[in-house]
Structure formats: structure tokens, C-alpha cells
């Protein structure tokens, strides 16, 4: 018998590090979500293409054609879509992560497992759904004469990481507090509605700068999602244009590090809150 | 023999909270915290328990005496308000079999998912997969979605996964009533086999006739306190005396 093993306190995890140790379980949880999502539907994973596709057409018609934004912005369709897919990723990831603890309550109440797995799995699932959309974007880019530099591709990856980290951090935070007060589900919904409009997805960043002035614009710009969206524009949309559009100043040198740092801080806060609260999950659910 | 489980002076208060909304909590705060937002009661009150490796212990008591809460503390699902719980080696619960099952997945997927939830590695599940299916007597239905299973089949598969997790400490909560009688006998035989192998068992059951077959030691809980700790026959005798 294994007397060499130490007496340990049960139910004490090591936070996000556990999700790496339990990556097999994480993989199974992600696969379960993917299988269950489109169960019994004929189109299956194709829905992951259809939904953003329709969303894109609606926005393009309403904003690009009717409001005339595509007259001011070169390749407005690509501009729009490169932002939308990132917002979609974030919205889905955070929305599901915030509900993941309550949703898996029956399991959490009965069996101990690293509970961080659930929000993290939600983010992974959204990441899987992000890929078909990215593919559509890249096809659209190629048809519009896309010629990105290596730096721009690397920037896109970094932008995605910023959003994924932010979604994980906020997902941990809201997932945990939602156990205590279910109001937070609605707060998250509200937040997600604002997110779409708080970043230059549908409009152009210069409009914000001209209206807000430099001081407030810095506040607007400090939002990691805004930074990531602008980076996606820089990586996908900008190389399809004639290169005359104005890019936000110091995007790569200043704002990308700011976005990474803010997202990291949010992740740390989320993890900290989660660990403070997780001890009482089983009795509160 | 080394200690497998060491529970020292743990207490756990449960909150009977009536509100789940921020609004009510805010109103309560604004009114100067008047009145009680919640009622509290002790689910466990200064409980101590030491279990040696290879022992099989029955937790006895009426509904609400804290048996399941104590098991949840040992498994790590709950953490105590005060006192400490220590365990040695991997602890796995046969607690509410099938908690990790998903109705829309096939039996096969569920074996993998549930096995991983209970702490098995990919390699271990692969090695034991055939044995799990054989024990559950599911046969060819293993690739059918679990929602089409009869409740007996469902529980059999879940139990089978749980007993194949092979931890050092087994926590068993009211699962001896699984399936039809032949399968129940098989389950009990399996649990006895585990005990004979030197696994540590902590069993919660209301089946007082069955318990002495599996456990030698009985711990009687009463309103969150340990009322008796000793031979299982005596514990059962005390419990029966109380009831009458």
C-alpha cells in the first residue's frame, strides 16, 4: 500500500495550473460540449458558419449600405467581419463561462474536480467555434488581395490571446460570483451587449477620437477588446487596402502590451476571486 | 498501518438562505443589516474521526445527521469552517452514481468522461474499458446514447465505472440499491472484494442488515455530532434503540 504518500487536505486545487494537469478531462469536457451543442441538428457544425454569416449580412446592409459606412471605409465588409468574429468569440466564451459553474452544479456538488475546468472549457469551446469563422475571414481577405506581413500575423495571434485571457479571467470571476447571486448572469448579458459597441467593430476608431478628444480616447483605447479588434483590423483588413487608412498610433508598441497586461491582471483577479469563493460552491449551488 | 483519513474537530455551518438576489441583499445592507438575512445550523459539530488504511467504516444515523456532509468533506467537495481533514492517497466517491453522465452521449463517451471526472487517466480508462463494459453487462448497447438506457442499465454502467477507478479510499453513499437483485449482489460482492484487497472504505447506507456484512466499525452520527464509535453491531443496536 502506498504509505509513502503524504496526508493531504482534500479539495484544494492549484488553480488554473490544474487545468493543464487535467488536460485529458478538459479535452473530454470540450468535446462533450461540441457534441452536445448541435445534437440532433441536420446542419450540425455548419451552424457555426451560418450564424455569423447572417449577422455579417445584416450589419453590412444596415451599416455599410444604408448608413453608407462603406463609402468612407475601404473594404468595409472585411473591416466589419474581422472585428465581428473576435467579438463573437468573446461573447460566447464569457457568456458560457459565466454560466458554467451553475450549469454544472449537479456535478460540482457531488464530486471534487478542479472547478476551473468548467469556465476554461467554455473558452476552449468558443475557440473551436472561432476557427470556422476565421477561415471564412481569411478566404474573404484573400479575395480582396490580402498580403500580410509576418508581423501582422503574429499580431493577430497576440490579439486573440488578449481576448482569450480576458474571457478566461472574467469567466472565472463571473462564474464564481454567479453561484452566490444569479443576478450576475444578467449583468454579463448587459456587459456583452455593450462590448460590441464599445470597440470600433461597426464604426472606425477615428470617429471616437474626433468626438472624445485625446484624454477620453485613451480610456476608450485601454479596453483590451478595443486593442484586439484594432489589431485584427491591422492584420486582416489593413493589408487588403491601399494602405492610406489611419491606424491607431502606437498600436503595437504601446497598446498591445497594455492589452496583455490588463488581460493578465483581470485573469489574476478572476482566479483570486474564484479561489476565495470556490470553497463554498458545493453548499451554495 | 498508516492513517488513511484524519478528520480533526471539523465543524460546518449551513446557511438556510432565503434570498438569491442582489436586490434583497442590498436592501438588507442599506437598512443597516437589520434582521437576519439567513438562518444557520450546524451540519457537523466538532467531529473527529480517524480511519486506518484497510479499514471499512460505516457511517450511521438518521436523515440529516450529517453523514453525507461528512463524506463530502472527506472527498473534498466541501471544506470545513473549522478543523481539518487530511487524506492519504487518491479518494474516489461512489457518491450518487452517474452524476457525471450526460444523456446525449453514448455509453462509451460517458465511460471516458465519467472515468476522467473520477480521476482516471486516459491510459487507465483504455486498459479497463473492456472490464468496465463486461461488469456493467451493457454489451452492445455501449455505443447507444445513454438517454435510451433503462434506469437499471444506466446505474449499472455508472457503478461499473466508479468501482474501476481504483483509488486508495472509497467513499460509498447509498449506492448499494443499484439495479435488480442479481446486480445488487454483484455490487456488494465487488465492494467486499475491494475491502478484502485492503482498500479503505467509508460507507453510508440505511440498509442496516447489509452493513455488518461489509464493515466492522460503525460511527453513529447524531445531529452533526459523533454519538458512538465502535463495533458496527453495537452502533446498529444503538441506532435501532433510538428509533423505537
Short mmCIF file of C-alpha atoms in Angstrom, two decimals:
data_model
loop_
_atom_site.label_atom_id
_atom_site.label_comp_id
_atom_site.label_asym_id
_atom_site.label_seq_id
_atom_site.Cartn_x
_atom_site.Cartn_y
_atom_site.Cartn_z
CA UNK A 1 0.00 0.00 0.00
CA UNK A 2 1.12 3.48 -0.71
CA UNK A 3 2.18 4.63 2.71
CA UNK A 4 4.78 6.79 1.06
CA UNK A 5 2.03 9.20 0.09
CA UNK A 6 1.52 12.15 2.34
CA UNK A 7 -1.60 13.10 4.17
CA UNK A 8 -3.08 15.98 2.23
CA UNK A 9 -6.07 18.23 2.52
CA UNK A 10 -8.66 17.13 0.00
CA UNK A 11 -10.42 19.64 -2.20
CA UNK A 12 -7.57 22.08 -2.50
CA UNK A 13 -6.57 22.63 -6.09
CA UNK A 14 -3.81 24.70 -7.55
CA UNK A 15 -5.99 26.94 -9.66
CA UNK A 16 -5.56 27.31 -13.38
CA UNK A 17 -2.50 25.07 -13.28
CA UNK A 18 -4.89 22.19 -12.59
CA UNK A 19 -6.48 22.65 -15.99
CA UNK A 20 -3.14 21.82 -17.57
CA UNK A 21 -2.63 18.81 -15.35
CA UNK A 22 -6.15 17.59 -16.06
CA UNK A 23 -5.95 18.32 -19.77
CA UNK A 24 -7.39 14.94 -20.71
CA UNK A 25 -10.52 15.74 -18.75
CA UNK A 26 -10.52 19.23 -20.23
CA UNK A 27 -10.37 17.73 -23.70
CA UNK A 28 -13.29 15.44 -22.94
CA UNK A 29 -15.34 18.30 -21.49
CA UNK A 30 -14.71 20.41 -24.58
CA UNK A 31 -15.59 17.51 -26.86
CA UNK A 32 -18.75 16.87 -24.87
CA UNK A 33 -19.84 20.49 -25.28
CA UNK A 34 -19.17 20.37 -29.01
CA UNK A 35 -21.10 17.13 -29.43
CA UNK A 36 -24.00 18.25 -27.31
CA UNK A 37 -24.29 21.70 -28.86
CA UNK A 38 -25.58 20.58 -32.20
CA UNK A 39 -27.14 17.28 -31.21
CA UNK A 40 -29.99 16.22 -33.40
CA UNK A 41 -29.49 19.07 -35.85
CA UNK A 42 -29.09 18.36 -39.55
CA UNK A 43 -26.62 21.13 -40.30
CA UNK A 44 -24.52 20.46 -37.19
CA UNK A 45 -21.29 22.41 -37.08
CA UNK A 46 -22.39 24.28 -40.19
CA UNK A 47 -24.44 26.48 -37.87
CA UNK A 48 -21.17 27.92 -36.69
CA UNK A 49 -20.80 29.38 -40.19
CA UNK A 50 -24.43 30.27 -40.79
CA UNK A 51 -24.97 32.40 -37.68
CA UNK A 52 -22.02 34.79 -38.11
CA UNK A 53 -22.73 34.81 -41.84
CA UNK A 54 -26.25 36.12 -41.35
CA UNK A 55 -25.08 38.53 -38.66
CA UNK A 56 -22.50 39.85 -41.08
CA UNK A 57 -25.03 40.34 -43.90
CA UNK A 58 -27.40 42.21 -41.60
CA UNK A 59 -24.70 44.54 -40.28
CA UNK A 60 -23.28 45.05 -43.73
CA UNK A 61 -26.64 46.01 -45.22
CA UNK A 62 -27.73 48.19 -42.32
CA UNK A 63 -24.46 49.95 -41.59
CA UNK A 64 -22.44 49.61 -44.74
CA UNK A 65 -25.11 50.16 -47.36
CA UNK A 66 -27.92 52.07 -45.67
CA UNK A 67 -25.79 54.19 -43.33
CA UNK A 68 -23.19 54.49 -46.04
CA UNK A 69 -20.17 53.47 -43.97
CA UNK A 70 -18.66 51.50 -46.83
CA UNK A 71 -18.23 54.70 -48.78
CA UNK A 72 -15.87 56.07 -46.14
CA UNK A 73 -14.08 52.81 -45.40
CA UNK A 74 -12.28 50.80 -48.00
CA UNK A 75 -13.27 47.11 -47.99
CA UNK A 76 -15.81 47.75 -45.24
CA UNK A 77 -17.02 44.13 -45.40
CA UNK A 78 -13.63 42.76 -44.39
CA UNK A 79 -13.25 45.52 -41.81
CA UNK A 80 -16.57 44.61 -40.27
CA UNK A 81 -16.10 40.87 -40.29
CA UNK A 82 -12.61 40.85 -38.80
CA UNK A 83 -13.99 42.67 -35.75
CA UNK A 84 -17.21 40.70 -35.52
CA UNK A 85 -15.57 37.30 -35.26
CA UNK A 86 -13.45 38.45 -32.35
CA UNK A 87 -16.48 39.90 -30.57
CA UNK A 88 -18.41 36.69 -31.26
CA UNK A 89 -15.63 34.69 -29.69
CA UNK A 90 -15.57 36.87 -26.62
CA UNK A 91 -19.34 37.00 -26.24
CA UNK A 92 -19.75 33.25 -26.50
CA UNK A 93 -16.78 32.49 -24.26
CA UNK A 94 -17.75 34.84 -21.46
CA UNK A 95 -21.47 34.13 -21.68
CA UNK A 96 -20.93 30.40 -21.33
CA UNK A 97 -18.10 30.64 -18.80
CA UNK A 98 -20.21 32.82 -16.52
CA UNK A 99 -22.93 30.16 -16.52
CA UNK A 100 -20.62 27.17 -16.43
CA UNK A 101 -20.39 26.72 -12.66
CA UNK A 102 -24.11 26.96 -12.02
CA UNK A 103 -24.77 24.84 -15.10
CA UNK A 104 -22.53 22.06 -13.85
CA UNK A 105 -23.78 22.42 -10.30
CA UNK A 106 -25.03 18.86 -10.01
CA UNK A 107 -21.52 17.62 -10.67
CA UNK A 108 -19.69 20.15 -8.53
CA UNK A 109 -21.91 19.32 -5.57
CA UNK A 110 -21.04 15.64 -5.68
CA UNK A 111 -17.57 15.04 -6.98
CA UNK A 112 -14.43 17.01 -6.40
CA UNK A 113 -12.62 18.07 -9.53
CA UNK A 114 -10.73 21.23 -10.37
CA UNK A 115 -13.64 23.59 -10.88
CA UNK A 116 -11.61 25.95 -13.03
CA UNK A 117 -12.07 23.34 -15.73
CA UNK A 118 -15.60 24.48 -16.49
CA UNK A 119 -15.00 28.14 -17.36
CA UNK A 120 -11.79 27.21 -19.16
CA UNK A 121 -13.60 24.54 -21.16
CA UNK A 122 -16.19 27.17 -22.19
CA UNK A 123 -13.43 29.39 -23.54
CA UNK A 124 -11.93 26.45 -25.45
CA UNK A 125 -15.27 25.54 -26.97
CA UNK A 126 -15.68 29.11 -28.18
CA UNK A 127 -12.16 28.93 -29.55
CA UNK A 128 -13.15 25.90 -31.61
CA UNK A 129 -16.17 27.79 -32.95
CA UNK A 130 -13.95 30.74 -33.73
CA UNK A 131 -11.94 28.77 -36.26
CA UNK A 132 -14.54 28.26 -38.98
CA UNK A 133 -15.24 31.98 -38.79
CA UNK A 134 -11.57 32.80 -39.06
CA UNK A 135 -11.41 30.58 -42.13
CA UNK A 136 -14.27 32.49 -43.76
CA UNK A 137 -12.48 35.74 -42.95
CA UNK A 138 -9.22 34.55 -44.44
CA UNK A 139 -10.96 33.46 -47.65
CA UNK A 140 -12.62 36.87 -47.87
CA UNK A 141 -9.24 38.54 -47.23
CA UNK A 142 -7.51 36.52 -49.93
CA UNK A 143 -10.18 37.52 -52.45
CA UNK A 144 -9.64 41.15 -51.51
CA UNK A 145 -5.93 40.93 -52.22
CA UNK A 146 -4.58 40.19 -48.76
CA UNK A 147 -0.80 40.38 -48.39
CA UNK A 148 0.02 40.31 -44.69
CA UNK A 149 3.49 40.57 -43.21
CA UNK A 150 4.74 38.11 -40.61
CA UNK A 151 4.48 40.84 -38.00
CA UNK A 152 0.81 41.31 -38.80
CA UNK A 153 0.11 37.57 -38.49
CA UNK A 154 1.94 37.41 -35.18
CA UNK A 155 -0.03 40.44 -34.04
CA UNK A 156 -3.30 38.65 -34.84
CA UNK A 157 -2.27 35.72 -32.66
CA UNK A 158 -1.38 38.12 -29.85
CA UNK A 159 -4.73 39.88 -30.25
CA UNK A 160 -6.54 36.58 -29.95
CA UNK A 161 -4.55 35.71 -26.83
CA UNK A 162 -5.51 39.04 -25.26
CA UNK A 163 -9.21 38.31 -25.77
CA UNK A 164 -8.90 34.66 -24.66
CA UNK A 165 -7.16 35.71 -21.44
CA UNK A 166 -9.71 38.40 -20.76
CA UNK A 167 -12.58 35.95 -21.34
CA UNK A 168 -10.94 33.41 -19.02
CA UNK A 169 -10.39 35.95 -16.26
CA UNK A 170 -13.86 37.46 -16.46
CA UNK A 171 -15.34 33.98 -16.89
CA UNK A 172 -13.70 32.79 -13.66
CA UNK A 173 -14.88 35.88 -11.85
CA UNK A 174 -18.47 35.89 -13.04
CA UNK A 175 -18.74 32.10 -12.96
CA UNK A 176 -17.87 32.19 -9.26
CA UNK A 177 -19.98 35.16 -8.16
CA UNK A 178 -22.93 33.87 -10.17
CA UNK A 179 -23.14 30.97 -7.73
CA UNK A 180 -23.97 33.41 -4.96
CA UNK A 181 -26.10 35.86 -6.87
CA UNK A 182 -27.74 34.80 -10.09
CA UNK A 183 -28.09 38.47 -10.98
CA UNK A 184 -24.64 38.31 -12.44
CA UNK A 185 -25.89 36.35 -15.41
CA UNK A 186 -27.89 39.40 -16.41
CA UNK A 187 -25.02 41.73 -15.66
CA UNK A 188 -22.87 39.66 -18.00
CA UNK A 189 -25.53 39.84 -20.71
CA UNK A 190 -25.59 43.59 -20.31
CA UNK A 191 -21.82 43.75 -20.46
CA UNK A 192 -21.75 41.69 -23.62
CA UNK A 193 -24.27 43.97 -25.29
CA UNK A 194 -22.10 46.98 -24.52
CA UNK A 195 -18.91 45.25 -25.65
CA UNK A 196 -19.99 45.13 -29.30
CA UNK A 197 -20.41 48.89 -29.36
CA UNK A 198 -17.56 49.86 -27.06
CA UNK A 199 -14.99 48.81 -29.64
CA UNK A 200 -14.53 50.01 -33.21
CA UNK A 201 -16.21 47.00 -34.80
CA UNK A 202 -19.01 48.67 -36.70
CA UNK A 203 -17.51 52.14 -36.93
CA UNK A 204 -13.97 53.49 -37.29
CA UNK A 205 -11.77 54.45 -34.36
CA UNK A 206 -11.08 57.96 -35.73
CA UNK A 207 -14.75 58.82 -35.19
CA UNK A 208 -14.28 58.16 -31.48
CA UNK A 209 -11.07 60.14 -31.24
CA UNK A 210 -12.61 63.13 -33.01
CA UNK A 211 -15.60 63.08 -30.69
CA UNK A 212 -13.98 62.25 -27.36
CA UNK A 213 -10.70 64.10 -27.61
CA UNK A 214 -7.32 62.63 -26.69
CA UNK A 215 -7.92 62.26 -22.95
CA UNK A 216 -11.06 60.18 -23.04
CA UNK A 217 -9.83 58.37 -26.10
CA UNK A 218 -7.00 56.89 -24.04
CA UNK A 219 -9.61 55.45 -21.67
CA UNK A 220 -11.55 54.04 -24.61
CA UNK A 221 -8.36 52.64 -26.03
CA UNK A 222 -7.32 50.90 -22.80
CA UNK A 223 -10.09 48.32 -23.27
CA UNK A 224 -8.27 45.09 -24.25
CA UNK A 225 -11.05 44.20 -26.67
CA UNK A 226 -10.68 47.51 -28.46
CA UNK A 227 -6.98 46.87 -28.77
CA UNK A 228 -7.53 43.33 -30.05
CA UNK A 229 -10.12 44.46 -32.58
CA UNK A 230 -7.77 47.14 -33.87
CA UNK A 231 -5.02 44.55 -34.11
CA UNK A 232 -7.31 42.31 -36.14
CA UNK A 233 -8.02 45.25 -38.43
CA UNK A 234 -4.30 45.79 -38.71
CA UNK A 235 -3.68 42.12 -39.54
CA UNK A 236 -6.63 41.25 -41.78
CA UNK A 237 -8.23 44.39 -43.12
CA UNK A 238 -5.31 46.82 -43.50
CA UNK A 239 -3.27 44.54 -45.82
CA UNK A 240 -6.24 44.36 -48.20
CA UNK A 241 -6.47 48.15 -48.59
CA UNK A 242 -4.31 50.65 -50.39
CA UNK A 243 -2.73 51.48 -47.04
CA UNK A 244 -3.97 55.03 -46.81
CA UNK A 245 -6.21 54.46 -43.80
CA UNK A 246 -5.07 55.87 -40.49
CA UNK A 247 -4.16 53.27 -37.88
CA UNK A 248 -4.28 54.00 -34.16
CA UNK A 249 -0.89 55.40 -33.12
CA UNK A 250 1.50 53.14 -31.18
CA UNK A 251 -0.81 50.15 -31.61
CA UNK A 252 1.93 47.55 -31.46
CA UNK A 253 4.47 49.34 -29.30
CA UNK A 254 2.18 50.65 -26.58
CA UNK A 255 -1.34 49.33 -26.78
CA UNK A 256 -0.67 45.65 -27.38
CA UNK A 257 1.43 45.39 -24.20
CA UNK A 258 -1.26 47.38 -22.37
CA UNK A 259 -3.90 44.93 -23.57
CA UNK A 260 -1.84 41.94 -22.50
CA UNK A 261 -1.16 43.43 -19.08
CA UNK A 262 -4.80 44.39 -18.48
CA UNK A 263 -5.96 40.91 -19.53
CA UNK A 264 -3.39 39.29 -17.30
CA UNK A 265 -4.44 41.42 -14.35
CA UNK A 266 -8.07 40.50 -14.98
CA UNK A 267 -7.11 36.81 -15.13
CA UNK A 268 -5.27 37.08 -11.82
CA UNK A 269 -8.20 38.86 -10.19
CA UNK A 270 -10.61 36.31 -11.63
CA UNK A 271 -8.53 33.42 -10.38
CA UNK A 272 -8.17 35.01 -6.96
CA UNK A 273 -11.92 35.62 -6.60
CA UNK A 274 -12.66 32.13 -7.85
CA UNK A 275 -10.38 30.55 -5.28
CA UNK A 276 -11.82 32.63 -2.50
CA UNK A 277 -15.34 31.58 -3.37
CA UNK A 278 -14.98 28.01 -4.60
CA UNK A 279 -14.80 26.52 -1.11
CA UNK A 280 -18.49 27.16 -0.64
CA UNK A 281 -19.70 26.24 -4.12
CA UNK A 282 -20.98 22.84 -3.04
CA UNK A 283 -23.31 24.24 -0.42
CA UNK A 284 -24.46 27.29 -2.34
CA UNK A 285 -25.42 25.57 -5.57
CA UNK B 1 -0.88 0.63 9.29
CA UNK B 2 -0.94 4.23 8.30
CA UNK B 3 -3.80 6.62 8.69
CA UNK B 4 -5.94 6.94 5.58
CA UNK B 5 -8.33 9.62 6.74
CA UNK B 6 -7.84 12.03 9.60
CA UNK B 7 -10.74 14.27 10.48
CA UNK B 8 -9.96 16.60 13.37
CA UNK B 9 -12.60 18.68 15.09
CA UNK B 10 -14.40 19.80 11.99
CA UNK B 11 -17.49 21.95 12.14
CA UNK B 12 -19.68 23.04 9.31
CA UNK B 13 -22.46 25.54 9.46
CA UNK B 14 -25.05 25.62 6.77
CA UNK B 15 -26.84 28.74 5.83
CA UNK B 16 -30.51 28.49 5.11
CA UNK B 17 -30.52 31.48 2.89
CA UNK B 18 -33.79 32.67 1.58
CA UNK B 19 -32.51 35.05 -0.99
CA UNK B 20 -30.59 34.56 -4.16
CA UNK B 21 -30.86 38.07 -5.44
CA UNK B 22 -28.60 41.03 -5.19
CA UNK B 23 -31.51 43.37 -4.69
CA UNK B 24 -32.60 41.77 -1.44
CA UNK B 25 -29.04 41.69 -0.15
CA UNK B 26 -28.60 45.38 -0.99
CA UNK B 27 -31.84 46.35 0.68
CA UNK B 28 -30.72 44.42 3.72
CA UNK B 29 -27.38 46.22 3.75
CA UNK B 30 -28.98 49.63 3.32
CA UNK B 31 -31.33 49.04 6.20
CA UNK B 32 -28.34 48.65 8.45
CA UNK B 33 -28.22 44.86 8.37
CA UNK B 34 -31.36 44.62 10.43
CA UNK B 35 -32.75 41.19 10.96
CA UNK B 36 -31.17 38.04 9.74
CA UNK B 37 -30.70 37.55 6.07
CA UNK B 38 -30.18 33.91 6.78
CA UNK B 39 -30.57 31.21 9.38
CA UNK B 40 -27.73 28.93 10.29
CA UNK B 41 -27.48 25.47 11.69
CA UNK B 42 -24.67 23.04 12.38
CA UNK B 43 -24.46 20.20 9.89
CA UNK B 44 -21.30 18.97 11.57
CA UNK B 45 -20.30 19.97 15.06
CA UNK B 46 -16.80 19.21 16.29
CA UNK B 47 -16.49 15.87 14.52
CA UNK B 48 -13.26 13.88 14.77
CA UNK B 49 -12.63 10.59 13.09
CA UNK B 50 -9.51 8.64 12.24
CA UNK B 51 -9.63 5.81 9.74
CA UNK B 52 -6.67 3.48 9.23
CA UNK B 53 -5.75 2.11 5.85
CA UNK B 54 -7.70 -1.03 5.04
CA UNK B 55 -10.48 -0.32 7.48
CA UNK B 56 -14.11 -0.32 6.42
CA UNK B 57 -16.23 2.08 8.37
CA UNK B 58 -19.98 2.57 8.26
CA UNK B 59 -21.44 5.99 8.93
CA UNK B 60 -24.81 5.53 10.56
CA UNK B 61 -27.51 7.90 11.59
CA UNK B 62 -30.92 9.21 10.65
CA UNK B 63 -31.60 11.55 7.78
CA UNK B 64 -29.97 14.91 8.36
CA UNK B 65 -27.48 13.64 10.91
CA UNK B 66 -24.56 14.76 8.76
CA UNK B 67 -23.40 11.50 7.18
CA UNK B 68 -23.35 12.72 3.61
CA UNK B 69 -21.90 16.06 4.65
CA UNK B 70 -19.05 14.25 6.34
CA UNK B 71 -18.42 12.20 3.20
CA UNK B 72 -18.36 15.39 1.14
CA UNK B 73 -15.72 16.79 3.45
CA UNK B 74 -13.58 13.69 3.03
CA UNK B 75 -13.92 13.80 -0.74
CA UNK B 76 -13.03 17.48 -0.83
CA UNK B 77 -16.31 18.68 -2.31
CA UNK B 78 -16.80 20.74 0.82
CA UNK B 79 -14.28 22.39 3.08
CA UNK B 80 -14.87 22.73 6.83
CA UNK B 81 -15.49 26.04 8.59
CA UNK B 82 -13.07 24.99 11.31
CA UNK B 83 -10.92 21.95 11.97
CA UNK B 84 -9.09 20.00 9.33
CA UNK B 85 -9.45 16.99 7.07
CA UNK B 86 -6.46 15.05 5.81
CA UNK B 87 -6.46 12.08 3.46
CA UNK B 88 -3.76 9.84 2.08
CA UNK B 89 -3.78 8.61 -1.48
CA UNK B 90 -6.49 9.07 -4.05
CA UNK B 91 -10.02 9.32 -2.75
CA UNK B 92 -12.92 8.44 -5.00
CA UNK B 93 -16.56 8.57 -4.28
CA UNK B 94 -19.25 6.20 -5.34
CA UNK B 95 -21.42 9.14 -4.45
CA UNK B 96 -24.63 9.37 -6.42
CA UNK B 97 -23.50 7.27 -9.29
CA UNK B 98 -23.98 8.81 -12.66
CA UNK B 99 -23.54 12.41 -11.55
CA UNK B 100 -21.09 12.97 -14.36
CA UNK B 101 -23.14 11.26 -17.04
CA UNK B 102 -24.51 13.16 -19.96
CA UNK B 103 -27.71 11.94 -21.55
CA UNK B 104 -26.83 12.84 -25.10
CA UNK B 105 -23.54 11.00 -25.19
CA UNK B 106 -23.10 7.32 -25.90
CA UNK B 107 -22.24 4.84 -23.19
CA UNK B 108 -18.68 4.74 -24.49
CA UNK B 109 -18.24 8.52 -24.33
CA UNK B 110 -19.74 8.55 -20.87
CA UNK B 111 -17.32 5.90 -19.63
CA UNK B 112 -14.43 8.09 -20.75
CA UNK B 113 -15.92 11.31 -19.44
CA UNK B 114 -17.00 9.89 -16.11
CA UNK B 115 -13.76 7.96 -15.69
CA UNK B 116 -11.79 11.16 -16.22
CA UNK B 117 -14.05 13.06 -13.83
CA UNK B 118 -13.38 10.42 -11.20
CA UNK B 119 -9.67 10.91 -11.70
CA UNK B 120 -8.61 8.18 -14.13
CA UNK B 121 -6.04 8.86 -16.81
CA UNK B 122 -6.63 8.18 -20.48
CA UNK B 123 -4.35 5.15 -20.30
CA UNK B 124 -6.16 3.68 -17.30
CA UNK B 125 -9.56 4.04 -18.91
CA UNK B 126 -8.36 2.39 -22.11
CA UNK B 127 -6.92 -0.53 -20.17
CA UNK B 128 -10.02 -1.05 -18.07
CA UNK B 129 -12.62 -0.24 -20.70
CA UNK B 130 -13.46 -3.85 -21.57
CA UNK B 131 -13.62 -4.79 -17.93
CA UNK B 132 -15.97 -1.88 -17.23
CA UNK B 133 -18.32 -2.88 -20.04
CA UNK B 134 -18.24 -6.50 -19.01
CA UNK B 135 -19.03 -5.76 -15.39
CA UNK B 136 -21.92 -3.49 -16.34
CA UNK B 137 -23.46 -6.16 -18.61
CA UNK B 138 -24.31 -3.41 -21.09
CA UNK B 139 -22.88 -5.35 -24.02
CA UNK B 140 -23.68 -3.99 -27.45
CA UNK B 141 -25.60 -1.01 -26.07
CA UNK B 142 -22.30 0.67 -25.20
CA UNK B 143 -22.49 2.73 -28.40
CA UNK B 144 -26.09 3.79 -27.80
CA UNK B 145 -26.85 7.16 -26.31
CA UNK B 146 -27.38 6.91 -22.59
CA UNK B 147 -30.82 8.54 -22.72
CA UNK B 148 -32.17 5.38 -24.35
CA UNK B 149 -30.91 3.20 -21.49
CA UNK B 150 -33.25 1.79 -18.90
CA UNK B 151 -32.62 3.24 -15.45
CA UNK B 152 -31.05 -0.06 -14.40
CA UNK B 153 -28.63 -0.11 -17.30
CA UNK B 154 -27.69 3.47 -16.59
CA UNK B 155 -26.89 2.81 -12.96
CA UNK B 156 -25.03 -0.38 -13.77
CA UNK B 157 -22.72 1.39 -16.16
CA UNK B 158 -22.17 4.24 -13.73
CA UNK B 159 -21.42 1.89 -10.85
CA UNK B 160 -19.09 -0.10 -13.04
CA UNK B 161 -17.05 2.98 -13.94
CA UNK B 162 -16.89 4.02 -10.31
CA UNK B 163 -15.60 0.68 -9.00
CA UNK B 164 -12.95 0.61 -11.69
CA UNK B 165 -11.38 3.90 -10.64
CA UNK B 166 -9.15 2.01 -8.19
CA UNK B 167 -8.40 4.65 -5.57
CA UNK B 168 -6.93 4.05 -2.13
CA UNK B 169 -10.01 5.32 -0.34
CA UNK B 170 -13.55 4.55 -1.44
CA UNK B 171 -16.49 6.61 -0.28
CA UNK B 172 -19.78 4.83 -0.80
CA UNK B 173 -23.03 6.71 -0.39
CA UNK B 174 -26.27 4.79 -0.72
CA UNK B 175 -25.40 3.09 -3.91
CA UNK B 176 -25.99 -0.41 -2.75
CA UNK B 177 -29.52 -0.14 -4.05
CA UNK B 178 -28.42 -0.26 -7.65
CA UNK B 179 -30.27 -2.26 -10.27
CA UNK B 180 -32.06 -5.55 -9.84
CA UNK B 181 -31.24 -8.11 -7.21
CA UNK B 182 -28.62 -10.14 -9.07
CA UNK B 183 -26.76 -6.97 -9.90
CA UNK B 184 -27.06 -5.72 -6.34
CA UNK B 185 -25.46 -8.92 -5.15
CA UNK B 186 -22.71 -8.42 -7.67
CA UNK B 187 -22.12 -4.87 -6.45
CA UNK B 188 -21.95 -5.96 -2.85
CA UNK B 189 -19.58 -8.77 -3.76
CA UNK B 190 -17.40 -6.24 -5.56
CA UNK B 191 -17.36 -3.90 -2.58
CA UNK B 192 -16.44 -6.79 -0.27
CA UNK B 193 -13.70 -7.73 -2.69
CA UNK B 194 -12.35 -4.18 -2.51
CA UNK B 195 -12.40 -4.32 1.27
CA UNK B 196 -10.58 -7.65 1.19
CA UNK B 197 -7.95 -6.15 -1.08
CA UNK B 198 -7.16 -3.72 1.69
CA UNK B 199 -8.92 -0.67 0.33
CA UNK B 200 -10.21 1.81 2.83
CA UNK B 201 -13.99 2.05 2.70
CA UNK B 202 -16.36 4.58 4.20
CA UNK B 203 -19.94 3.53 3.66
CA UNK B 204 -23.19 5.38 4.18
CA UNK B 205 -26.28 3.24 3.98
CA UNK B 206 -29.66 2.87 5.58
CA UNK B 207 -29.66 -0.83 4.91
CA UNK B 208 -28.86 -1.96 8.43
CA UNK B 209 -28.92 -5.65 7.55
CA UNK B 210 -26.32 -5.25 4.88
CA UNK B 211 -23.85 -3.03 6.67
CA UNK B 212 -22.39 -5.61 9.08
CA UNK B 213 -21.54 -7.75 6.06
CA UNK B 214 -19.20 -5.07 4.76
CA UNK B 215 -17.99 -3.06 7.75
CA UNK B 216 -16.57 -3.94 11.14
CA UNK B 217 -16.59 -0.45 12.54
CA UNK B 218 -19.60 1.80 12.90
CA UNK B 219 -19.74 5.50 13.58
CA UNK B 220 -23.08 6.81 14.74
CA UNK B 221 -23.81 10.44 13.96
CA UNK B 222 -26.50 12.40 15.70
CA UNK B 223 -27.32 15.96 14.74
CA UNK B 224 -23.84 16.58 13.44
CA UNK B 225 -22.00 15.02 16.38
CA UNK B 226 -20.35 11.67 16.80
CA UNK B 227 -22.56 9.77 19.24
CA UNK B 228 -20.79 6.45 19.10
CA UNK B 229 -17.68 4.99 17.51
CA UNK B 230 -17.00 1.29 17.83
CA UNK B 231 -18.15 -2.11 16.68
CA UNK B 232 -20.71 -1.90 13.93
CA UNK B 233 -23.17 -4.27 15.64
CA UNK B 234 -23.28 -2.04 18.70
CA UNK B 235 -23.73 1.07 16.58
CA UNK B 236 -26.64 -0.51 14.77
CA UNK B 237 -28.10 -1.65 18.05
CA UNK B 238 -27.94 1.89 19.39
CA UNK B 239 -29.50 3.31 16.26
CA UNK B 240 -32.36 0.81 16.44
CA UNK B 241 -32.88 1.51 20.12
CA UNK B 242 -33.15 5.19 19.37
CA UNK B 243 -35.71 4.70 16.70
CA UNK B 244 -38.05 2.63 18.85
#
